[in-house]
Amino acid sequence: MPEINLWAKDGYLSTPDGNSIYFWGFAKSAAGPAQLPGPNIIARQGETITVNLHNMLAEPVSIAFPGQQVTVEGQPVQPQYKNNRLLSFVNYAEPGGTVAYTFTPSHPGTYLYESGTNPYQQVPMGLYGGMVVRPADYNPDVPEYKTAYGAGTDTGFDREYLLITGEIDPDLHQAVENGKPYRVSKYVPRYWTLNGRCAPDTMLMDHVDYLPHQPYGAMIMGLPGEKILLRYIGAGIDNHPLHPHGAHTRVVAVDGRLLRNGNADLSYKRFTVLVGVGQTYDQIYQWDGLGYTPGNPIPTVLPNLRNMGVGDAGWTMWSGSPYLGVKGDIPVGVVSYNEMGEYYFMLHSHEELQITNWGEFPGGMMTMVAIYPSLAPDIGVIG
């Protein structure tokens, strides 16, 4: 039976404008750094898993697993009371203590895990993460079994990415660090995150040395025609309207449930998906370009320059050429951030304030979808 250990700890996360913010998160080991979001959990449908929570914080902490039937010491988790007052929605670990949660996922899909104790405070502080449940027949080496929801469900994919939304109100974090009271009604986020990072850090690779507490990037990379599975998770307190440029997504599942009724396919295409608090969406993104083939990169529809621009006028991630994989001349005064003639399409929140860092654009909940002429097969693997 797989067993996973998570430690609830504190640390300091970084923002692109130079701020350092106290936060709480889950770590992979007692000596390892707290993470925002917590370590990805990969489970398999029908396989029992145990998650041990070790609490190194100074107050009770728990983990809720929405969509799962969880037990502790053989009994279903249940609300916990102290002096007739609700202390936690599920069984918790005291400071210095440990609690073991056991469950057997019955459905494949994408799920959130988060603190069930004082969630109005502990979740915005960073005690959340993502879980992917593979279908029982999942086999990444056999195309018909490399799916999100099982063979025959039309959810096959070539690459996959997990994007977890969140927000940061620095006043909350400072109050918790200094042991001062905080009124949740005064919650005002100044930073908005994808996988714990604000743009442009979202576009950096995973596990960069200078972001030890924010190991997961949010850059989406693929090839023309590939099926890219985007797994959205809404953590935090706010809803976020996310959409990628370049192509609509096909929503195949919501909250870990396949959009299908018998043989009837209920999946649908969307320009924007409103990622609600606690919700998850599984979507297929596919960029074809008009007539593109690897041997003939034309005719390729020239992407709208606005879709690939980032920052102030003159900043762009376009190569200057309409030919995918080829670099061309860019206008005088324009700076290009482009490696090999790939195309970039923005993926961002449609609430404009959420693509800033404390009001300064660009930032916040924004990243890019990069379409390359060639790409290593180990890119776009959730581990």
mmCIF file of N, CA, C and O in Angstrom, residues 232-315:
data_model
loop_
_atom_site.group_PDB
_atom_site.id
_atom_site.type_symbol
_atom_site.label_atom_id
_atom_site.label_comp_id
_atom_site.label_asym_id
_atom_site.label_seq_id
_atom_site.Cartn_x
_atom_site.Cartn_y
_atom_site.Cartn_z
ATOM 1 N N TYR A 232 -6.759 22.028 -13.897
ATOM 2 C CA TYR A 232 -6.898 23.217 -13.056
ATOM 3 C C TYR A 232 -7.415 22.809 -11.679
ATOM 4 O O TYR A 232 -8.322 21.975 -11.568
ATOM 5 N N ILE A 233 -6.877 23.442 -10.650
ATOM 6 C CA ILE A 233 -7.383 23.290 -9.285
ATOM 7 C C ILE A 233 -7.547 24.673 -8.677
ATOM 8 O O ILE A 233 -6.615 25.479 -8.720
ATOM 9 N N GLY A 234 -8.710 24.949 -8.121
ATOM 10 C CA GLY A 234 -8.965 26.231 -7.468
ATOM 11 C C GLY A 234 -8.728 26.140 -5.965
ATOM 12 O O GLY A 234 -9.579 25.636 -5.236
ATOM 13 N N ALA A 235 -7.592 26.616 -5.508
ATOM 14 C CA ALA A 235 -7.330 26.681 -4.068
ATOM 15 C C ALA A 235 -7.582 28.125 -3.620
ATOM 16 O O ALA A 235 -8.000 28.966 -4.406
ATOM 17 N N GLY A 236 -7.319 28.420 -2.386
ATOM 18 C CA GLY A 236 -7.484 29.781 -1.906
ATOM 19 C C GLY A 236 -8.937 30.119 -1.631
ATOM 20 O O GLY A 236 -9.756 29.254 -1.285
ATOM 21 N N ILE A 237 -9.285 31.401 -1.818
ATOM 22 C CA ILE A 237 -10.612 31.906 -1.449
ATOM 23 C C ILE A 237 -11.396 32.420 -2.646
ATOM 24 O O ILE A 237 -12.617 32.320 -2.693
ATOM 25 N N ASP A 238 -10.724 32.958 -3.669
ATOM 26 C CA ASP A 238 -11.406 33.593 -4.790
ATOM 27 C C ASP A 238 -11.590 32.644 -5.973
ATOM 28 O O ASP A 238 -10.852 31.665 -6.122
ATOM 29 N N ASN A 239 -12.575 33.002 -6.842
ATOM 30 C CA ASN A 239 -12.735 32.333 -8.133
ATOM 31 C C ASN A 239 -11.867 33.047 -9.170
ATOM 32 O O ASN A 239 -11.627 34.259 -9.071
ATOM 33 N N HIS A 240 -11.434 32.295 -10.192
ATOM 34 C CA HIS A 240 -10.538 32.888 -11.185
ATOM 35 C C HIS A 240 -10.933 32.457 -12.600
ATOM 36 O O HIS A 240 -10.963 31.254 -12.892
ATOM 37 N N PRO A 241 -11.219 33.422 -13.500
ATOM 38 C CA PRO A 241 -11.548 33.094 -14.890
ATOM 39 C C PRO A 241 -10.269 32.913 -15.710
ATOM 40 O O PRO A 241 -9.619 33.886 -16.071
ATOM 41 N N LEU A 242 -9.917 31.668 -15.988
ATOM 42 C CA LEU A 242 -8.683 31.375 -16.713
ATOM 43 C C LEU A 242 -8.978 31.026 -18.163
ATOM 44 O O LEU A 242 -9.963 30.351 -18.460
ATOM 45 N N HIS A 243 -8.115 31.484 -19.036
ATOM 46 C CA HIS A 243 -8.232 31.031 -20.421
ATOM 47 C C HIS A 243 -6.895 31.153 -21.128
ATOM 48 O O HIS A 243 -6.116 32.076 -20.865
ATOM 49 N N PRO A 244 -6.604 30.207 -22.006
ATOM 50 C CA PRO A 244 -5.403 30.294 -22.831
ATOM 51 C C PRO A 244 -5.736 30.923 -24.178
ATOM 52 O O PRO A 244 -6.848 30.742 -24.698
ATOM 53 N N HIS A 245 -4.807 31.642 -24.739
ATOM 54 C CA HIS A 245 -4.970 32.134 -26.103
ATOM 55 C C HIS A 245 -4.561 31.023 -27.079
ATOM 56 O O HIS A 245 -3.988 30.015 -26.694
ATOM 57 N N GLY A 246 -4.865 31.223 -28.344
ATOM 58 C CA GLY A 246 -4.416 30.303 -29.383
ATOM 59 C C GLY A 246 -5.407 29.221 -29.733
ATOM 60 O O GLY A 246 -5.482 28.791 -30.883
ATOM 61 N N ALA A 247 -6.187 28.744 -28.770
ATOM 62 C CA ALA A 247 -7.183 27.698 -29.028
ATOM 63 C C ALA A 247 -8.100 27.592 -27.816
ATOM 64 O O ALA A 247 -7.688 27.888 -26.694
ATOM 65 N N HIS A 248 -9.338 27.174 -28.070
ATOM 66 C CA HIS A 248 -10.233 26.870 -26.959
ATOM 67 C C HIS A 248 -9.790 25.551 -26.331
ATOM 68 O O HIS A 248 -9.119 24.729 -26.964
ATOM 69 N N THR A 249 -10.190 25.334 -25.092
ATOM 70 C CA THR A 249 -9.967 24.030 -24.479
ATOM 71 C C THR A 249 -11.257 23.205 -24.550
ATOM 72 O O THR A 249 -12.355 23.759 -24.633
ATOM 73 N N ARG A 250 -11.104 21.899 -24.520
ATOM 74 C CA ARG A 250 -12.271 20.997 -24.426
ATOM 75 C C ARG A 250 -12.324 20.459 -23.004
ATOM 76 O O ARG A 250 -11.440 19.710 -22.590
ATOM 77 N N VAL A 251 -13.335 20.878 -22.263
ATOM 78 C CA VAL A 251 -13.504 20.445 -20.876
ATOM 79 C C VAL A 251 -14.039 19.017 -20.881
ATOM 80 O O VAL A 251 -15.134 18.755 -21.391
ATOM 81 N N VAL A 252 -13.265 18.089 -20.324
ATOM 82 C CA VAL A 252 -13.657 16.672 -20.344
ATOM 83 C C VAL A 252 -14.128 16.183 -18.975
ATOM 84 O O VAL A 252 -14.782 15.128 -18.894
ATOM 85 N N ALA A 253 -13.808 16.916 -17.921
ATOM 86 C CA ALA A 253 -14.224 16.480 -16.583
ATOM 87 C C ALA A 253 -14.237 17.669 -15.637
ATOM 88 O O ALA A 253 -13.481 18.629 -15.811
ATOM 89 N N VAL A 254 -15.121 17.616 -14.657
ATOM 90 C CA VAL A 254 -15.219 18.645 -13.623
ATOM 91 C C VAL A 254 -15.260 17.941 -12.269
ATOM 92 O O VAL A 254 -16.015 16.959 -12.087
ATOM 93 N N ASP A 255 -14.463 18.422 -11.342
ATOM 94 C CA ASP A 255 -14.430 17.874 -9.979
ATOM 95 C C ASP A 255 -14.176 16.371 -9.964
ATOM 96 O O ASP A 255 -14.771 15.621 -9.160
ATOM 97 N N GLY A 256 -13.324 15.912 -10.858
ATOM 98 C CA GLY A 256 -12.973 14.498 -10.882
ATOM 99 C C GLY A 256 -14.062 13.593 -11.418
ATOM 100 O O GLY A 256 -14.030 12.384 -11.168
ATOM 101 N N ARG A 257 -14.991 14.155 -12.172
ATOM 102 C CA ARG A 257 -16.062 13.346 -12.745
ATOM 103 C C ARG A 257 -16.090 13.563 -14.260
ATOM 104 O O ARG A 257 -16.211 14.695 -14.738
ATOM 105 N N LEU A 258 -15.980 12.472 -15.010
ATOM 106 C CA LEU A 258 -15.966 12.512 -16.464
ATOM 107 C C LEU A 258 -17.296 13.029 -16.993
ATOM 108 O O LEU A 258 -18.363 12.620 -16.518
ATOM 109 N N LEU A 259 -17.234 13.938 -17.963
ATOM 110 C CA LEU A 259 -18.461 14.500 -18.542
ATOM 111 C C LEU A 259 -18.971 13.544 -19.616
ATOM 112 O O LEU A 259 -18.752 13.726 -20.821
ATOM 113 N N ARG A 260 -19.629 12.529 -19.186
ATOM 114 C CA ARG A 260 -20.173 11.509 -20.079
ATOM 115 C C ARG A 260 -21.372 10.875 -19.409
ATOM 116 O O ARG A 260 -21.357 10.604 -18.206
ATOM 117 N N ASN A 261 -22.428 10.626 -20.194
ATOM 118 C CA ASN A 261 -23.612 9.933 -19.711
ATOM 119 C C ASN A 261 -23.793 8.685 -20.561
ATOM 120 O O ASN A 261 -24.285 8.763 -21.685
ATOM 121 N N GLY A 262 -23.374 7.549 -20.036
ATOM 122 C CA GLY A 262 -23.378 6.343 -20.851
ATOM 123 C C GLY A 262 -22.415 6.507 -22.007
ATOM 124 O O GLY A 262 -21.238 6.786 -21.799
ATOM 125 N N ASN A 263 -22.926 6.385 -23.217
ATOM 126 C CA ASN A 263 -22.076 6.577 -24.392
ATOM 127 C C ASN A 263 -22.114 8.012 -24.905
ATOM 128 O O ASN A 263 -21.459 8.326 -25.898
ATOM 129 N N ALA A 264 -22.908 8.859 -24.268
ATOM 130 C CA ALA A 264 -23.054 10.248 -24.719
ATOM 131 C C ALA A 264 -21.899 11.095 -24.184
ATOM 132 O O ALA A 264 -21.717 11.200 -22.958
ATOM 133 N N ASP A 265 -21.140 11.688 -25.097
ATOM 134 C CA ASP A 265 -20.031 12.563 -24.725
ATOM 135 C C ASP A 265 -20.575 13.941 -24.366
ATOM 136 O O ASP A 265 -21.197 14.604 -25.206
ATOM 137 N N LEU A 266 -20.381 14.387 -23.137
ATOM 138 C CA LEU A 266 -20.880 15.677 -22.682
ATOM 139 C C LEU A 266 -19.768 16.715 -22.547
ATOM 140 O O LEU A 266 -19.982 17.776 -21.962
ATOM 141 N N SER A 267 -18.591 16.400 -23.071
ATOM 142 C CA SER A 267 -17.513 17.386 -23.021
ATOM 143 C C SER A 267 -17.878 18.587 -23.895
ATOM 144 O O SER A 267 -18.715 18.472 -24.802
ATOM 145 N N TYR A 268 -17.254 19.722 -23.610
ATOM 146 C CA TYR A 268 -17.593 20.941 -24.345
ATOM 147 C C TYR A 268 -16.372 21.846 -24.434
ATOM 148 O O TYR A 268 -15.448 21.732 -23.631
ATOM 149 N N LYS A 269 -16.405 22.735 -25.426
ATOM 150 C CA LYS A 269 -15.297 23.663 -25.608
ATOM 151 C C LYS A 269 -15.612 25.004 -24.940
ATOM 152 O O LYS A 269 -16.753 25.450 -24.923
ATOM 153 N N ARG A 270 -14.569 25.603 -24.375
ATOM 154 C CA ARG A 270 -14.726 26.873 -23.688
ATOM 155 C C ARG A 270 -13.565 27.812 -24.023
ATOM 156 O O ARG A 270 -12.432 27.397 -24.174
ATOM 157 N N PHE A 271 -13.903 29.097 -24.115
ATOM 158 C CA PHE A 271 -12.907 30.152 -24.258
ATOM 159 C C PHE A 271 -12.288 30.448 -22.896
ATOM 160 O O PHE A 271 -11.074 30.576 -22.743
ATOM 161 N N THR A 272 -13.160 30.559 -21.876
ATOM 162 C CA THR A 272 -12.725 30.843 -20.518
ATOM 163 C C THR A 272 -13.399 29.872 -19.559
ATOM 164 O O THR A 272 -14.585 29.578 -19.702
ATOM 165 N N VAL A 273 -12.664 29.408 -18.580
ATOM 166 C CA VAL A 273 -13.215 28.533 -17.538
ATOM 167 C C VAL A 273 -13.107 29.270 -16.211
ATOM 168 O O VAL A 273 -12.025 29.734 -15.838
ATOM 169 N N LEU A 274 -14.232 29.400 -15.519
ATOM 170 C CA LEU A 274 -14.215 30.034 -14.199
ATOM 171 C C LEU A 274 -13.861 28.962 -13.169
ATOM 172 O O LEU A 274 -14.662 28.074 -12.872
ATOM 173 N N VAL A 275 -12.647 29.044 -12.648
ATOM 174 C CA VAL A 275 -12.171 28.054 -11.684
ATOM 175 C C VAL A 275 -12.632 28.487 -10.297
ATOM 176 O O VAL A 275 -12.124 29.436 -9.717
ATOM 177 N N GLY A 276 -13.641 27.800 -9.796
ATOM 178 C CA GLY A 276 -14.200 28.152 -8.499
ATOM 179 C C GLY A 276 -13.359 27.598 -7.359
ATOM 180 O O GLY A 276 -12.526 26.701 -7.536
ATOM 181 N N VAL A 277 -13.595 28.122 -6.180
ATOM 182 C CA VAL A 277 -12.871 27.662 -4.996
ATOM 183 C C VAL A 277 -13.174 26.190 -4.749
ATOM 184 O O VAL A 277 -14.339 25.789 -4.660
ATOM 185 N N GLY A 278 -12.152 25.375 -4.690
ATOM 186 C CA GLY A 278 -12.317 23.950 -4.444
ATOM 187 C C GLY A 278 -12.638 23.145 -5.685
ATOM 188 O O GLY A 278 -12.695 21.917 -5.620
ATOM 189 N N GLN A 279 -12.846 23.806 -6.831
ATOM 190 C CA GLN A 279 -13.194 23.089 -8.050
ATOM 191 C C GLN A 279 -11.956 22.589 -8.786
ATOM 192 O O GLN A 279 -10.859 23.128 -8.625
ATOM 193 N N THR A 280 -12.173 21.576 -9.612
ATOM 194 C CA THR A 280 -11.124 21.142 -10.526
ATOM 195 C C THR A 280 -11.715 20.979 -11.924
ATOM 196 O O THR A 280 -12.905 20.652 -12.075
ATOM 197 N N TYR A 281 -10.895 21.245 -12.927
ATOM 198 C CA TYR A 281 -11.278 21.066 -14.327
ATOM 199 C C TYR A 281 -10.180 20.294 -15.040
ATOM 200 O O TYR A 281 -8.993 20.583 -14.859
ATOM 201 N N ASP A 282 -10.591 19.335 -15.863
ATOM 202 C CA ASP A 282 -9.654 18.645 -16.743
ATOM 203 C C ASP A 282 -10.021 19.011 -18.174
ATOM 204 O O ASP A 282 -11.176 18.837 -18.594
ATOM 205 N N GLN A 283 -9.023 19.512 -18.920
ATOM 206 C CA GLN A 283 -9.294 20.020 -20.268
ATOM 207 C C GLN A 283 -8.201 19.575 -21.233
ATOM 208 O O GLN A 283 -7.058 19.385 -20.830
ATOM 209 N N ILE A 284 -8.584 19.458 -22.480
ATOM 210 C CA ILE A 284 -7.625 19.152 -23.537
ATOM 211 C C ILE A 284 -7.411 20.412 -24.367
ATOM 212 O O ILE A 284 -8.367 20.987 -24.901
ATOM 213 N N TYR A 285 -6.152 20.841 -24.435
ATOM 214 C CA TYR A 285 -5.758 21.979 -25.276
ATOM 215 C C TYR A 285 -4.986 21.422 -26.464
ATOM 216 O O TYR A 285 -4.087 20.600 -26.303
ATOM 217 N N GLN A 286 -5.354 21.877 -27.664
ATOM 218 C CA GLN A 286 -4.698 21.366 -28.873
ATOM 219 C C GLN A 286 -4.534 22.506 -29.865
ATOM 220 O O GLN A 286 -5.515 23.124 -30.279
ATOM 221 N N TRP A 287 -3.277 22.776 -30.236
ATOM 222 C CA TRP A 287 -3.013 23.820 -31.223
ATOM 223 C C TRP A 287 -2.511 23.167 -32.497
ATOM 224 O O TRP A 287 -1.517 22.428 -32.480
ATOM 225 N N ASP A 288 -3.211 23.409 -33.594
ATOM 226 C CA ASP A 288 -2.850 22.781 -34.862
ATOM 227 C C ASP A 288 -2.181 23.743 -35.823
ATOM 228 O O ASP A 288 -1.273 23.371 -36.550
ATOM 229 N N GLY A 289 -2.636 24.991 -35.839
ATOM 230 C CA GLY A 289 -2.133 25.890 -36.873
ATOM 231 C C GLY A 289 -2.669 25.443 -38.219
ATOM 232 O O GLY A 289 -2.861 24.252 -38.443
ATOM 233 N N LEU A 290 -2.909 26.342 -39.097
ATOM 234 C CA LEU A 290 -3.525 26.004 -40.378
ATOM 235 C C LEU A 290 -2.510 25.348 -41.298
ATOM 236 O O LEU A 290 -1.593 25.983 -41.807
ATOM 237 N N GLY A 291 -2.643 24.048 -41.515
ATOM 238 C CA GLY A 291 -1.814 23.357 -42.478
ATOM 239 C C GLY A 291 -0.421 23.018 -42.023
ATOM 240 O O GLY A 291 0.403 22.575 -42.821
ATOM 241 N N TYR A 292 -0.130 23.166 -40.763
ATOM 242 C CA TYR A 292 1.233 22.922 -40.293
ATOM 243 C C TYR A 292 1.571 21.432 -40.331
ATOM 244 O O TYR A 292 0.776 20.584 -39.947
ATOM 245 N N THR A 293 2.759 21.112 -40.819
ATOM 246 C CA THR A 293 3.362 19.796 -40.660
ATOM 247 C C THR A 293 4.829 20.012 -40.321
ATOM 248 O O THR A 293 5.401 21.049 -40.674
ATOM 249 N N PRO A 294 5.472 19.048 -39.645
ATOM 250 C CA PRO A 294 6.884 19.258 -39.308
ATOM 251 C C PRO A 294 7.757 19.505 -40.530
ATOM 252 O O PRO A 294 8.736 20.255 -40.455
ATOM 253 N N GLY A 295 7.402 18.916 -41.691
ATOM 254 C CA GLY A 295 8.214 19.113 -42.879
ATOM 255 C C GLY A 295 7.880 20.376 -43.629
ATOM 256 O O GLY A 295 8.614 20.786 -44.536
ATOM 257 N N ASN A 296 6.778 20.970 -43.289
ATOM 258 C CA ASN A 296 6.338 22.178 -43.973
ATOM 259 C C ASN A 296 5.697 23.112 -42.956
ATOM 260 O O ASN A 296 4.504 22.997 -42.683
ATOM 261 N N PRO A 297 6.478 24.001 -42.370
ATOM 262 C CA PRO A 297 5.944 24.853 -41.304
ATOM 263 C C PRO A 297 5.024 25.952 -41.800
ATOM 264 O O PRO A 297 4.659 26.827 -41.033
ATOM 265 N N ILE A 298 4.678 25.950 -43.086
ATOM 266 C CA ILE A 298 3.727 26.938 -43.612
ATOM 267 C C ILE A 298 2.635 26.212 -44.390
ATOM 268 O O ILE A 298 2.836 25.066 -44.820
ATOM 269 N N PRO A 299 1.490 26.798 -44.631
ATOM 270 C CA PRO A 299 1.077 28.097 -44.084
ATOM 271 C C PRO A 299 0.642 27.969 -42.630
ATOM 272 O O PRO A 299 -0.227 27.179 -42.305
ATOM 273 N N THR A 300 1.262 28.743 -41.792
ATOM 274 C CA THR A 300 0.881 28.810 -40.388
ATOM 275 C C THR A 300 0.281 30.183 -40.128
ATOM 276 O O THR A 300 0.876 31.190 -40.479
ATOM 277 N N VAL A 301 -0.889 30.184 -39.527
ATOM 278 C CA VAL A 301 -1.529 31.461 -39.237
ATOM 279 C C VAL A 301 -0.664 32.239 -38.262
ATOM 280 O O VAL A 301 -0.272 31.722 -37.218
ATOM 281 N N LEU A 302 -0.357 33.453 -38.598
ATOM 282 C CA LEU A 302 0.477 34.274 -37.731
ATOM 283 C C LEU A 302 -0.291 34.629 -36.461
ATOM 284 O O LEU A 302 -1.353 35.238 -36.524
ATOM 285 N N PRO A 303 0.211 34.219 -35.320
ATOM 286 C CA PRO A 303 -0.486 34.573 -34.080
ATOM 287 C C PRO A 303 -0.556 36.082 -33.904
ATOM 288 O O PRO A 303 0.337 36.811 -34.331
ATOM 289 N N ASN A 304 -1.607 36.513 -33.252
ATOM 290 C CA ASN A 304 -1.759 37.924 -32.951
ATOM 291 C C ASN A 304 -0.659 38.354 -31.993
ATOM 292 O O ASN A 304 -0.467 37.740 -30.945
ATOM 293 N N LEU A 305 0.065 39.399 -32.345
ATOM 294 C CA LEU A 305 1.198 39.824 -31.532
ATOM 295 C C LEU A 305 0.766 40.157 -30.104
ATOM 296 O O LEU A 305 1.510 39.934 -29.153
ATOM 297 N N ARG A 306 -0.463 40.648 -29.947
ATOM 298 C CA ARG A 306 -0.930 40.978 -28.598
ATOM 299 C C ARG A 306 -0.989 39.735 -27.726
ATOM 300 O O ARG A 306 -0.827 39.794 -26.513
ATOM 301 N N ASN A 307 -1.266 38.581 -28.360
ATOM 302 C CA ASN A 307 -1.363 37.348 -27.586
ATOM 303 C C ASN A 307 -0.021 36.895 -27.059
ATOM 304 O O ASN A 307 0.055 36.122 -26.113
ATOM 305 N N MET A 308 1.037 37.334 -27.700
ATOM 306 C CA MET A 308 2.362 36.857 -27.320
ATOM 307 C C MET A 308 3.180 37.924 -26.621
ATOM 308 O O MET A 308 4.289 37.661 -26.191
ATOM 309 N N GLY A 309 2.654 39.134 -26.541
ATOM 310 C CA GLY A 309 3.365 40.192 -25.870
ATOM 311 C C GLY A 309 3.288 40.017 -24.370
ATOM 312 O O GLY A 309 2.363 39.443 -23.830
ATOM 313 N N VAL A 310 4.295 40.487 -23.687
ATOM 314 C CA VAL A 310 4.293 40.433 -22.228
ATOM 315 C C VAL A 310 5.001 41.680 -21.730
ATOM 316 O O VAL A 310 6.029 42.087 -22.261
ATOM 317 N N GLY A 311 4.428 42.315 -20.729
ATOM 318 C CA GLY A 311 5.063 43.501 -20.173
ATOM 319 C C GLY A 311 4.757 44.741 -20.983
ATOM 320 O O GLY A 311 3.750 44.826 -21.684
ATOM 321 N N ASP A 312 5.642 45.708 -20.878
ATOM 322 C CA ASP A 312 5.442 46.968 -21.570
ATOM 323 C C ASP A 312 5.621 46.796 -23.073
ATOM 324 O O ASP A 312 6.120 45.771 -23.545
ATOM 325 N N ALA A 313 5.213 47.828 -23.831
ATOM 326 C CA ALA A 313 5.372 47.793 -25.282
ATOM 327 C C ALA A 313 6.827 47.547 -25.636
ATOM 328 O O ALA A 313 7.735 48.164 -25.083
ATOM 329 N N GLY A 314 7.044 46.623 -26.580
ATOM 330 C CA GLY A 314 8.407 46.293 -26.959
ATOM 331 C C GLY A 314 8.870 44.958 -26.429
ATOM 332 O O GLY A 314 9.857 44.412 -26.899
ATOM 333 N N TRP A 315 8.162 44.423 -25.439
ATOM 334 C CA TRP A 315 8.500 43.097 -24.923
ATOM 335 C C TRP A 315 7.660 42.076 -25.677
ATOM 336 O O TRP A 315 6.457 42.233 -25.819
#
